[in-house]
One Martini backbone bead per residue (centre of mass of N, CA, C, O) as a GRO file, in nm:
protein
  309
    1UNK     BB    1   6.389   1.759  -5.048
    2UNK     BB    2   6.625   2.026  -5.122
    3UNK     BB    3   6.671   2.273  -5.365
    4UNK     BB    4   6.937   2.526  -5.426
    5UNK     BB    5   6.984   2.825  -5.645
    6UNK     BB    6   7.204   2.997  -5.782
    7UNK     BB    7   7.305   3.309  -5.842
    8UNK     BB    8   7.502   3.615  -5.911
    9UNK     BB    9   7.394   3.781  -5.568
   10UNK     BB   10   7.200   3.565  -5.524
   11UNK     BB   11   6.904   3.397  -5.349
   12UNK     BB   12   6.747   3.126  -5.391
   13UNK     BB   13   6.442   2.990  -5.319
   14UNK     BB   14   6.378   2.735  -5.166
   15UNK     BB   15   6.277   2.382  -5.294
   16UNK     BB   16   6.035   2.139  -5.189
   17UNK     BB   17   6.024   1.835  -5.285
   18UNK     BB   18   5.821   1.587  -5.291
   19UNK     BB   19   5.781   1.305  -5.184
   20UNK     BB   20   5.810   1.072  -5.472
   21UNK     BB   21   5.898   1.295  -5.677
   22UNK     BB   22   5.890   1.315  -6.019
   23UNK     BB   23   6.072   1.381  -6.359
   24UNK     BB   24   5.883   1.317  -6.618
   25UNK     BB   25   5.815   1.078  -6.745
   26UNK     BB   26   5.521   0.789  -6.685
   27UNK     BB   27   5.448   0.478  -6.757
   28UNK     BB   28   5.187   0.469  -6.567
   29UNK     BB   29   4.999   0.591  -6.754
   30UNK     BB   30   4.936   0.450  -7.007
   31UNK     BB   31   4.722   0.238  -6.854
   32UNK     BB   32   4.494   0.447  -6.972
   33UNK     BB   33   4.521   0.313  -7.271
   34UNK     BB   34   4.548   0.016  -7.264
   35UNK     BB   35   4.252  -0.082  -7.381
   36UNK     BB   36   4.243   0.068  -7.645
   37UNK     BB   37   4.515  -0.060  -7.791
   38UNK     BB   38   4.366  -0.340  -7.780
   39UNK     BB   39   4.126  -0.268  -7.979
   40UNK     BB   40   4.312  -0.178  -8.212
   41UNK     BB   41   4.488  -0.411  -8.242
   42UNK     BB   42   4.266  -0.629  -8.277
   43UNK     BB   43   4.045  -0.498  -8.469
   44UNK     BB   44   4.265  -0.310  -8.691
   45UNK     BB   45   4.614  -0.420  -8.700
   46UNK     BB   46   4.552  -0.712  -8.760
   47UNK     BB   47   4.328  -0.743  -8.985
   48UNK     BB   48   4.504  -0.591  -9.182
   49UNK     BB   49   4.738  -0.772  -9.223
   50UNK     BB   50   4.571  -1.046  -9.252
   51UNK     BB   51   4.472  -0.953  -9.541
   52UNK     BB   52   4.741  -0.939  -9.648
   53UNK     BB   53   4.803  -1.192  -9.645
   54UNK     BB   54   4.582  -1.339  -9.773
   55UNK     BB   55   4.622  -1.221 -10.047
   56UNK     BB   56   4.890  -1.433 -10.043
   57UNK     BB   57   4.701  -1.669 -10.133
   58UNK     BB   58   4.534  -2.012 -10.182
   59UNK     BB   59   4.209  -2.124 -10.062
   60UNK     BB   60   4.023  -2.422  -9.908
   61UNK     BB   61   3.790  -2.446  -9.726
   62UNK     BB   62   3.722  -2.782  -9.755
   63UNK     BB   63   4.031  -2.859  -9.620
   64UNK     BB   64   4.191  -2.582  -9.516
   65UNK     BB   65   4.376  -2.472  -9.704
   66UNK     BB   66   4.713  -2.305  -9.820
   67UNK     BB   67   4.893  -2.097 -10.044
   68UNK     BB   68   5.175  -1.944 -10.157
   69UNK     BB   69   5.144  -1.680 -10.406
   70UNK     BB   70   5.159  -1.370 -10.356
   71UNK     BB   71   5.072  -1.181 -10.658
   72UNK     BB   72   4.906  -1.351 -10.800
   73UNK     BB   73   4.591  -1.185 -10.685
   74UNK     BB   74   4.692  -0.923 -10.858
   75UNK     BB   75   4.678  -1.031 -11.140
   76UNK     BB   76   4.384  -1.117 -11.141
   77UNK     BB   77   4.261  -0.857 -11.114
   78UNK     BB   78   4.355  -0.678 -11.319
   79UNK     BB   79   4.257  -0.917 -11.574
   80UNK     BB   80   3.938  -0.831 -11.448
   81UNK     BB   81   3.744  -0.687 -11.589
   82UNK     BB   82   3.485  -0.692 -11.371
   83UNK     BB   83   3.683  -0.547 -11.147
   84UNK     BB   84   3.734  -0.303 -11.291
   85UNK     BB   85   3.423  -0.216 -11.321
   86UNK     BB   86   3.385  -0.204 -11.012
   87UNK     BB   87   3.567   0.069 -10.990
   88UNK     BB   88   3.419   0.270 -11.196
   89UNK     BB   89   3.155   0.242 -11.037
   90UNK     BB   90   3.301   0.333 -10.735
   91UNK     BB   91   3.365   0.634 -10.874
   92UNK     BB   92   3.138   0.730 -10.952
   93UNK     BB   93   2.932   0.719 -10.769
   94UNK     BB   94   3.098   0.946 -10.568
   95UNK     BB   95   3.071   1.153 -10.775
   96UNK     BB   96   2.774   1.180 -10.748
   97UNK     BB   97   2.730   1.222 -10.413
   98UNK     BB   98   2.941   1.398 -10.275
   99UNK     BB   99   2.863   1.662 -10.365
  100UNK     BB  100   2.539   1.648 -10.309
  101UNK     BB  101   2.593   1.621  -9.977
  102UNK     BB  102   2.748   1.931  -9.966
  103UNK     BB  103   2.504   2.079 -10.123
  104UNK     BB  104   2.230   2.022  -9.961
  105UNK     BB  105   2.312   1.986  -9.658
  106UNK     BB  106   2.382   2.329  -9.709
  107UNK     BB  107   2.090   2.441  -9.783
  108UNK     BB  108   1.927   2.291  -9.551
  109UNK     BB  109   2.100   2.400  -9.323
  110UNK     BB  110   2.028   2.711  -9.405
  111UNK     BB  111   1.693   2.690  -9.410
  112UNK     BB  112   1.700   2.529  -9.115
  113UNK     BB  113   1.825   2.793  -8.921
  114UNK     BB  114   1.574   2.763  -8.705
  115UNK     BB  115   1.364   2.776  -8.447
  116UNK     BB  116   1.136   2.695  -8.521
  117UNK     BB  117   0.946   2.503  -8.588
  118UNK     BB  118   0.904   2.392  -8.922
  119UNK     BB  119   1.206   2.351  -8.893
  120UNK     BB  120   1.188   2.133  -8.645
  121UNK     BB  121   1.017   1.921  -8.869
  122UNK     BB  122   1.212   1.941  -9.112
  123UNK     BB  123   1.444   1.817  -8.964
  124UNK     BB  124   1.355   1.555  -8.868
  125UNK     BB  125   1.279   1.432  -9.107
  126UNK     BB  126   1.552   1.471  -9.294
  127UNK     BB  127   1.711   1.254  -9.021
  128UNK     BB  128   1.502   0.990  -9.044
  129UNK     BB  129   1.605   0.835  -9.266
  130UNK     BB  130   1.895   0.769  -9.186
  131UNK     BB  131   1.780   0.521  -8.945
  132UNK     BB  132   1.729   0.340  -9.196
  133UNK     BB  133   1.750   0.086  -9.343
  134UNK     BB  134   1.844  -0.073  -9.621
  135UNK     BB  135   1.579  -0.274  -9.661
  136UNK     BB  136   1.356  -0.033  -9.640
  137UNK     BB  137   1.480   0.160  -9.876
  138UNK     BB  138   1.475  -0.054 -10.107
  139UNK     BB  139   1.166  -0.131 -10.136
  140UNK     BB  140   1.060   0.190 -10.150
  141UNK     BB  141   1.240   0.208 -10.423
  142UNK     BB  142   1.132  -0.054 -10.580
  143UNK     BB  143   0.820   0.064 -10.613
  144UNK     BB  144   0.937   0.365 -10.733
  145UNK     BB  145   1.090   0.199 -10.995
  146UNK     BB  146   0.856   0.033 -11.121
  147UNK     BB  147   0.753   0.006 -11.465
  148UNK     BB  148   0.443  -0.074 -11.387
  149UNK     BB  149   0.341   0.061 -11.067
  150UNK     BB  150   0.481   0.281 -10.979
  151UNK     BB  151   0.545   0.622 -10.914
  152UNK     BB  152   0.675   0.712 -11.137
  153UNK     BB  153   0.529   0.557 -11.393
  154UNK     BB  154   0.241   0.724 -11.273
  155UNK     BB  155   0.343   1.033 -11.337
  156UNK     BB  156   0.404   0.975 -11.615
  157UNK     BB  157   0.161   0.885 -11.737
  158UNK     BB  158  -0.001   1.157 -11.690
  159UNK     BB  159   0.223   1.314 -11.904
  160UNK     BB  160   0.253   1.090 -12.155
  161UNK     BB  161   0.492   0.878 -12.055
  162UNK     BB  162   0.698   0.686 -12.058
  163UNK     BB  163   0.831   0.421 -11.876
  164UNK     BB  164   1.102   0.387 -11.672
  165UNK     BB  165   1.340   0.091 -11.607
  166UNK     BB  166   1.612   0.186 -11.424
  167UNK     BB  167   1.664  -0.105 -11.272
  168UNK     BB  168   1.748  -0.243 -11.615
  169UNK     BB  169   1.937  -0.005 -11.689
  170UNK     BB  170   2.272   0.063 -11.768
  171UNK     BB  171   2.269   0.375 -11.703
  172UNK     BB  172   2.057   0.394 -11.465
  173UNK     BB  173   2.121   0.270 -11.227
  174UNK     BB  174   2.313   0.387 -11.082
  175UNK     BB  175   2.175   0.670 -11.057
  176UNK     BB  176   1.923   0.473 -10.893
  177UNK     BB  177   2.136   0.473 -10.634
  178UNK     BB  178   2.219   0.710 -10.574
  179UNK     BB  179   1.910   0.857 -10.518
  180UNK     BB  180   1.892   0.653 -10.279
  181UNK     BB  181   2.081   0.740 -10.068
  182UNK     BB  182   2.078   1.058 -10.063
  183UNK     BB  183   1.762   1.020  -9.928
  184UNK     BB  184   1.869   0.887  -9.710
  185UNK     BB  185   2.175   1.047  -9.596
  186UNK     BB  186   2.117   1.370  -9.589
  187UNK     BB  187   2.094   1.430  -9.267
  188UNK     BB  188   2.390   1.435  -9.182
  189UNK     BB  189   2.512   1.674  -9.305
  190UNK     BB  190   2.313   1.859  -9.216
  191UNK     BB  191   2.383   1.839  -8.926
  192UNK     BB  192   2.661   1.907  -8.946
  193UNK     BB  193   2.601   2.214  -9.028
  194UNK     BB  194   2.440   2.308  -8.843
  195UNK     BB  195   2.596   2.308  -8.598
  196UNK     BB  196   2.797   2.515  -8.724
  197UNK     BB  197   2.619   2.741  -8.800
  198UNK     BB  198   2.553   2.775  -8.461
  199UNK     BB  199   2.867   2.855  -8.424
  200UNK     BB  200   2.830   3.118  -8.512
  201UNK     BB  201   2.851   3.444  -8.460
  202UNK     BB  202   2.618   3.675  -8.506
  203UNK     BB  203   2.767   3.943  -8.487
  204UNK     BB  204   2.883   3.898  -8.769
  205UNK     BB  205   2.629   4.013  -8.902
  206UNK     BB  206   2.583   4.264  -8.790
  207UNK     BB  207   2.850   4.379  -8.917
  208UNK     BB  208   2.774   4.335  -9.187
  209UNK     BB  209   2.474   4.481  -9.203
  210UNK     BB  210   2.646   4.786  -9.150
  211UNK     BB  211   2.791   4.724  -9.428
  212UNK     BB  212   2.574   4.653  -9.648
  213UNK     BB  213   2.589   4.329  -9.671
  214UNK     BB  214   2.508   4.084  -9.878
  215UNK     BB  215   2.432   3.780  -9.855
  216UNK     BB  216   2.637   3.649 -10.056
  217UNK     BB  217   2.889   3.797  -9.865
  218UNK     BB  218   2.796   3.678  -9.612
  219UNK     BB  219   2.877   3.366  -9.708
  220UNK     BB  220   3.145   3.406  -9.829
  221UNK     BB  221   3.290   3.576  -9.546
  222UNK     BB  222   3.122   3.382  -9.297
  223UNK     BB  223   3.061   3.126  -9.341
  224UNK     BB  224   3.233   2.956  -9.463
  225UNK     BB  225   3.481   2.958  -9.346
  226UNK     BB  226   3.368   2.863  -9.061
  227UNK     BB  227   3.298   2.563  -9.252
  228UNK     BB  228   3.573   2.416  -9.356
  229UNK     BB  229   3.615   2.169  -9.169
  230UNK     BB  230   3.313   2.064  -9.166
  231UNK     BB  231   3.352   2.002  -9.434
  232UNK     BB  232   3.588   1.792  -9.442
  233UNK     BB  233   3.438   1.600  -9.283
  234UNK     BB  234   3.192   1.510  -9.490
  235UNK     BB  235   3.371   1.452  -9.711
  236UNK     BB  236   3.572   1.216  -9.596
  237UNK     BB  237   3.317   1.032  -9.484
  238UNK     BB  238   3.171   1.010  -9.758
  239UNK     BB  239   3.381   0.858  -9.907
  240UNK     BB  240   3.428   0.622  -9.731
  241UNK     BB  241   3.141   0.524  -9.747
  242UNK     BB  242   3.085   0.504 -10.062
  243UNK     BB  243   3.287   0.289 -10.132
  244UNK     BB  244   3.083   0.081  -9.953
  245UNK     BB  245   2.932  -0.029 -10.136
  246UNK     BB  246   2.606  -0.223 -10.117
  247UNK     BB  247   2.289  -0.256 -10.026
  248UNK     BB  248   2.166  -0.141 -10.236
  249UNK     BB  249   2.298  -0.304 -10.516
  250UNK     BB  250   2.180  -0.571 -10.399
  251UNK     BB  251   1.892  -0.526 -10.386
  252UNK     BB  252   1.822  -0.380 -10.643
  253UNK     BB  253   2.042  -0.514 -10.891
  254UNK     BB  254   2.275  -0.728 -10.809
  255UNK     BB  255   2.490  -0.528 -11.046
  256UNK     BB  256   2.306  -0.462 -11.262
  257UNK     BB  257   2.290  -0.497 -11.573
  258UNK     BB  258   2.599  -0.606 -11.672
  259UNK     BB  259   2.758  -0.496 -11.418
  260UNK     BB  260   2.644  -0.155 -11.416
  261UNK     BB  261   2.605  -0.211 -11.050
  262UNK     BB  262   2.913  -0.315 -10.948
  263UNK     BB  263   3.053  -0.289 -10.673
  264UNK     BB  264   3.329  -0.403 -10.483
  265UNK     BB  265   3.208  -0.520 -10.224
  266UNK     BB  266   3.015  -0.693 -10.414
  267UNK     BB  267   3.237  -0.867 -10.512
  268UNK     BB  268   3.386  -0.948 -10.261
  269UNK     BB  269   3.121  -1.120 -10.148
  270UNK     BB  270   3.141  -1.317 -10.422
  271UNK     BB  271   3.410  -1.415 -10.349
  272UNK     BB  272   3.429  -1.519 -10.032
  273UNK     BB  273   3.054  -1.614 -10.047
  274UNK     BB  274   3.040  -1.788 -10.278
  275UNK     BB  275   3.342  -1.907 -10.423
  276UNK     BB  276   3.550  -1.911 -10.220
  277UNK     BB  277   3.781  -1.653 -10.241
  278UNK     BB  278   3.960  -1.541 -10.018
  279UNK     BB  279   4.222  -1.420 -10.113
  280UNK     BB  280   4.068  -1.261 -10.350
  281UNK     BB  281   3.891  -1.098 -10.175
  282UNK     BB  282   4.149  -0.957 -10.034
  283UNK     BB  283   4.273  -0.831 -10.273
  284UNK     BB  284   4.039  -0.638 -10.298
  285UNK     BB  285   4.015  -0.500 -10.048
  286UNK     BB  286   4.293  -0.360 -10.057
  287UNK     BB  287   4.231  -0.211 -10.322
  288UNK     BB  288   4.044  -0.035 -10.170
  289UNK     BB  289   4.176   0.053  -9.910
  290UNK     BB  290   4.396   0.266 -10.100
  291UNK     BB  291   4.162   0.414 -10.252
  292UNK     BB  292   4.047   0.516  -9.996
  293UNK     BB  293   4.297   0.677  -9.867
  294UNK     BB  294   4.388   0.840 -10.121
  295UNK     BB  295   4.106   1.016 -10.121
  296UNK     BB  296   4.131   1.073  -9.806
  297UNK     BB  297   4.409   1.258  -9.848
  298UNK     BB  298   4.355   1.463 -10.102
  299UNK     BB  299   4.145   1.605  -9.965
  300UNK     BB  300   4.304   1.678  -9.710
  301UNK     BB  301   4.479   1.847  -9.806
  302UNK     BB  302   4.349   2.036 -10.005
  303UNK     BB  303   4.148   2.142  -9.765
  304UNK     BB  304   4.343   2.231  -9.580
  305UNK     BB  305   4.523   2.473  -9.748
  306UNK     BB  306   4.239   2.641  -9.782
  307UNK     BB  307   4.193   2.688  -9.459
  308UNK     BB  308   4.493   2.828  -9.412
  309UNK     BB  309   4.488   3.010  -9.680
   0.00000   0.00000   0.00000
């Protein structure tokens, strides 16, 4: 087929079109996405309505049964105290975390931006302890923190210091699960820091150092901005990540003492597998679920922003 098209004056030479060609979108496209959508649809959309579903029943795991409650069980979340106080233990703990994982992750990859060996030594080691299972990390910290012969408790004695129980004090169990995180988790953020870091084109530094701009002149005006995407992935992968505490709060501290270091999941855990409160368990679910949509959209707006700004 030959299309011609005029102009007032000229003759616009012919176009002829391949037999069986076709202008605009193409359905038989979509066949490259549809086994993606298969896996999207079953894994992560049906899950989440199902569990909004489940959220409003109330199940008898042993005779099979379930009745529709409504939000019955999210006014029982709501005036659960021990579920309020697993809130906030679980929102400290963030907030205790992800700072850390931002500030020392990016300090570790400014240190260790180099290429030598020493350097890619002490890479290896701080991004070991990542791959560690969370069961042998608390193992390590519970002996770390044993207040009879742990190591810390060794240092202390030597220093003439009363030895701390760390995980059976309520104030201090949350922040000794923090610092065992921190320690396990810490390899991640530095690799990703590091990778923006080597993308960073050099000559910027050198037109910096030309211009007589000091470290700190030249980290404000051509590192930060250069990593602050990077740092916006590690903030928000880090929110989502820390909302989800369990294992190291189950097994170093069961949640204690006096629910002192019991986070939603593990509470989640203990009202679906435990008490068999399927409902119940759906509903801290989902108010899980908003909480941290909420943190990790608040965050990404914001620092879109700046970073756009």
């Amino acid at each position: 087929m030959t299309d011609v098209t005029l102009s007032p004056g000229k003759a616009v030479a012919a176009v002829k079109r391949p037999t069986g060609a076709s202008i605009g979108p193409r359905w038989t496209n979509a066949l490259f996405i549809a086994p993606y959508m298969v896996f999207y649809l079953a894994l992560l959309v049906y899950p989440l309505f199902k569990g909004i579903w489940m959220s409003m029943l109330e199940s008898d795991m042993f005779d099979d049964t379930s009745k529709f409650t409504g939000l019955a069980n999210y006014y029982r979340l709501f005036n659960d105290k021990i579920f309020i106080g697993t809130i906030w233990n679980t929102i400290f703990f963030v907030l205790m975390t992800v700072p850390v994982f931002v500030a020392i992750g990016l300090l570790l990859a400014l240190a260790l931006n180099r290429s030598d060996r020493t350097s890619a030594s002490l890479r290896a080691i701080f991004f070991g302890t990542s791959v560690l299972s969370v069961t042998i990390v608390t193992i390590i910290w519970k002996m770390m923190y044993m207040p009879g012969n742990g190591a810390i408790a060794s240092v202390m004695r030597l220093f003439g210091l009363e030895p701390i129980a760390f995980i059976t004090t309520a104030s201090l169990a949350l922040p000794a699960i923090a610092v065992t995180t921190i320690w396990w988790i810490i390899g991640l953020p530095m690799m990703l820091f590091l990778a923006a870091l080597q993308q960073i084109p050099g000559e910027l530094y050198e037109a910096a150092a030309l211009d007589n701009a000091s470290r700190w002149r030249s980290f404000w005006s051509i590192t930060l901005p250069s990593i602050r995407r990077t740092m916006l992935v590690v903030v928000i992968y880090e929110i989502v990540a820390q909302f989800q505490l369990f294992g190291q709060a189950q097994l170093l501290t069961q949640g204690g003492p006096n629910n002192a270091s019991r986070p939603i999941v593990l509470f989640i855990y203990e009202q679906g597998f435990r008490s068999w409160n399927l409902g119940y368990a759906a509903a801290a679910s989902e108010v899980l679920f908003l909480i941290m949509a909420v943190a990790a959209l608040a965050q990404f707006f914001a620092s879109r922003k700046r970073v756009e700004g």
